[in-house]
PDB file of C-alpha atoms and ligand atoms in Angstrom:
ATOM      1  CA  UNK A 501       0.000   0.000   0.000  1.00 73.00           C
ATOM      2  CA  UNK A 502       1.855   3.328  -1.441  1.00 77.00           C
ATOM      3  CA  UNK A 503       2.266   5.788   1.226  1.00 83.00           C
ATOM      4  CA  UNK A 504      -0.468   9.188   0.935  1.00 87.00           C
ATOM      5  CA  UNK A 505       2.152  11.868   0.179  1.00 90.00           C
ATOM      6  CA  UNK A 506       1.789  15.111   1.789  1.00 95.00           C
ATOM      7  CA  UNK A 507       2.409  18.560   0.745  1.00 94.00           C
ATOM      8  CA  UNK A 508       3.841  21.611   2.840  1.00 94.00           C
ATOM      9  CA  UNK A 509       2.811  24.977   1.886  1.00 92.00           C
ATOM     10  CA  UNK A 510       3.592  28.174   3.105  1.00 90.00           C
ATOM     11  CA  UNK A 511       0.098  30.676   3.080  1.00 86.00           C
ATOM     12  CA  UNK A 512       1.219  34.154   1.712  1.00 83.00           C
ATOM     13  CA  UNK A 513      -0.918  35.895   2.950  1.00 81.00           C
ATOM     14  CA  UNK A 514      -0.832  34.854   6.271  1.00 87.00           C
ATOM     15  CA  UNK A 515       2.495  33.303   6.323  1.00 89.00           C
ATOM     16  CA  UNK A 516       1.010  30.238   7.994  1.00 90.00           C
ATOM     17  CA  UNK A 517       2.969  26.255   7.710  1.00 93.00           C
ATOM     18  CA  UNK A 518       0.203  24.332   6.281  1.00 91.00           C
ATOM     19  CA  UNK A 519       0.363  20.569   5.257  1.00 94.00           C
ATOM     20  CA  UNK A 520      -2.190  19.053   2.735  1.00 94.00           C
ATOM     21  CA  UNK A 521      -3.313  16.145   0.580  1.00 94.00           C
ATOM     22  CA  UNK A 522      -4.095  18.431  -2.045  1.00 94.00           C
ATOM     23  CA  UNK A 523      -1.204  18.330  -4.847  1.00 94.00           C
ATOM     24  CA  UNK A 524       0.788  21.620  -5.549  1.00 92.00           C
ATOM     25  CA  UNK A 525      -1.898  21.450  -8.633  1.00 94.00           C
ATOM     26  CA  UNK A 526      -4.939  21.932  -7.195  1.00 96.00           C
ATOM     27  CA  UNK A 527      -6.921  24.713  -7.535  1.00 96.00           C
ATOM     28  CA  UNK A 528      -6.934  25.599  -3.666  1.00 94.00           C
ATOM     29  CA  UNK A 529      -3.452  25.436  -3.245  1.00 94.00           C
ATOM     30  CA  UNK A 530      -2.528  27.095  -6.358  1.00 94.00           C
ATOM     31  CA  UNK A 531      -3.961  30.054  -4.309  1.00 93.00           C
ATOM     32  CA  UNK A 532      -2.646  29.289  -1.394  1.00 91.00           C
ATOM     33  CA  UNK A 533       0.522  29.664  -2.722  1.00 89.00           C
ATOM     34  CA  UNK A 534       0.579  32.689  -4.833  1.00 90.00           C
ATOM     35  CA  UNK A 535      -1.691  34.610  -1.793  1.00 88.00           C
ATOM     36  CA  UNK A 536      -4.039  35.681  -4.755  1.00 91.00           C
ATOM     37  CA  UNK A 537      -7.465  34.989  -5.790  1.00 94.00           C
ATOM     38  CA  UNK A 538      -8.870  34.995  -9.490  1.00 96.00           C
ATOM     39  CA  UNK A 539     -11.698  37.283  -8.591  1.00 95.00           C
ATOM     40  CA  UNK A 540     -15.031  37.927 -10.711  1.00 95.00           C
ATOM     41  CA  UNK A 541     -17.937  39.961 -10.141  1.00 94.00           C
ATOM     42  CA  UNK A 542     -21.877  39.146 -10.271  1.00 91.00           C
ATOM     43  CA  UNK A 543     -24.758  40.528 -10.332  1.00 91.00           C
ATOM     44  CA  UNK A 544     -27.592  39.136  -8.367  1.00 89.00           C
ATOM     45  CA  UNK A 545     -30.659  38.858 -10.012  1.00 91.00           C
ATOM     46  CA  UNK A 546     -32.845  41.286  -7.717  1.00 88.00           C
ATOM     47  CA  UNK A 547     -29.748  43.902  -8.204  1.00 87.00           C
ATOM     48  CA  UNK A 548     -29.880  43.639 -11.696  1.00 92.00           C
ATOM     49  CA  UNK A 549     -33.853  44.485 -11.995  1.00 93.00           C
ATOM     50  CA  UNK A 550     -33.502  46.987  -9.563  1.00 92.00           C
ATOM     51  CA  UNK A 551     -30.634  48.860 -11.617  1.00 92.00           C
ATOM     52  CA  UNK A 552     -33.545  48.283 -14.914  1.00 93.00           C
ATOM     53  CA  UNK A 553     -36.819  49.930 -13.148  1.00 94.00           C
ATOM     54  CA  UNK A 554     -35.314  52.162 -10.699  1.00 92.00           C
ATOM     55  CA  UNK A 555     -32.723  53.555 -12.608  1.00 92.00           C
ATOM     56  CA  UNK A 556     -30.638  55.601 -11.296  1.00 90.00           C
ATOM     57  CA  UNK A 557     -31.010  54.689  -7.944  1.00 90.00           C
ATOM     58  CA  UNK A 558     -31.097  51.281  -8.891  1.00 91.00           C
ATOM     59  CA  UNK A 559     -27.910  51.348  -9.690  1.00 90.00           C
ATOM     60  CA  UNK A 560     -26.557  51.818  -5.663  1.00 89.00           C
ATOM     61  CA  UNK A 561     -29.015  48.312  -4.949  1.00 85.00           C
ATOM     62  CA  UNK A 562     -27.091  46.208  -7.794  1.00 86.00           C
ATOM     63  CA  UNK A 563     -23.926  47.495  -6.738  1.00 85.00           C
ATOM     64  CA  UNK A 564     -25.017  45.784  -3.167  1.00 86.00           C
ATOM     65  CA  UNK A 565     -26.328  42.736  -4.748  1.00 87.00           C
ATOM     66  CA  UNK A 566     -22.834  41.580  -6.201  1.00 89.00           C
ATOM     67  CA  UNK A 567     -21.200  38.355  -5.276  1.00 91.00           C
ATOM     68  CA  UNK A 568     -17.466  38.364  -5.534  1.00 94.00           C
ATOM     69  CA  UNK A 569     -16.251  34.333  -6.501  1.00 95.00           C
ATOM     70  CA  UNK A 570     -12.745  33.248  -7.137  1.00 96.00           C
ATOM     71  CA  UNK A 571     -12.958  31.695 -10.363  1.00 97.00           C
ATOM     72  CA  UNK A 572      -9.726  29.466  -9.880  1.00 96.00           C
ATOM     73  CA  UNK A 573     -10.403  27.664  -6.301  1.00 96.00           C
ATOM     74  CA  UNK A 574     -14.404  28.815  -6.357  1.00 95.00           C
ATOM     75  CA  UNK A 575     -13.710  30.685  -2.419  1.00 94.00           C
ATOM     76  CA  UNK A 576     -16.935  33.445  -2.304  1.00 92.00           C
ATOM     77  CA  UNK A 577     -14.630  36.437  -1.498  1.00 90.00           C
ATOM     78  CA  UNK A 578     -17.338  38.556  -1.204  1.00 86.00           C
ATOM     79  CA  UNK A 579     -21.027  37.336  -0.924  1.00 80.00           C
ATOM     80  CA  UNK A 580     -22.788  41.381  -0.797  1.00 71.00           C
ATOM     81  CA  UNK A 581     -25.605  41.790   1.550  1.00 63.00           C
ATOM     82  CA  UNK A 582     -28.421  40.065  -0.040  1.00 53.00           C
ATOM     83  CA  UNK A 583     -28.196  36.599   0.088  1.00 47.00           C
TER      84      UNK A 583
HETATM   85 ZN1  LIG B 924      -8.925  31.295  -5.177  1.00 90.48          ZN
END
């Protein structure tokens, strides 16, 4: 039975000694490692609507309703306040 290799990283952003399973690879550690996230931006539905029919003040509710995803490792970075 093959021994389950581990990996040492060092968190960036933190600076934290963290051991894992996952391989240098992955999309987690691949993060990890460089400190960064891949960041995108969107629009919740409700913000989106609101930006359409009360327009301009519509605009201030969409920015609100914005989740902010890390397309690489898929961490929400920023979920906005309406859930
Ligand atoms: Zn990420």
């Amino acid at each position: 039975m093959p021994a389950t290799p581990v990996y040492h990283y060092t968190n960036l952003a933190t600076n934290e000694q963290i051991a894992s399973l996952l391989p240098p690879d992955h999309p987690e550690m691949i993060c990890l490692q460089t400190g960064t996230h891949v960041p995108e931006t969107k629009y919740g539905l409700l913000g989106i609507l609101a930006a359409i029919f009360w327009f301009p003040l519509g605009i201030g509710i969409c920015l609100l309703d914005r989740r902010v995803r890390c397309t690489r490792c898929g961490l929400m970075i920023d979920e906005g306040i309406c859930r």
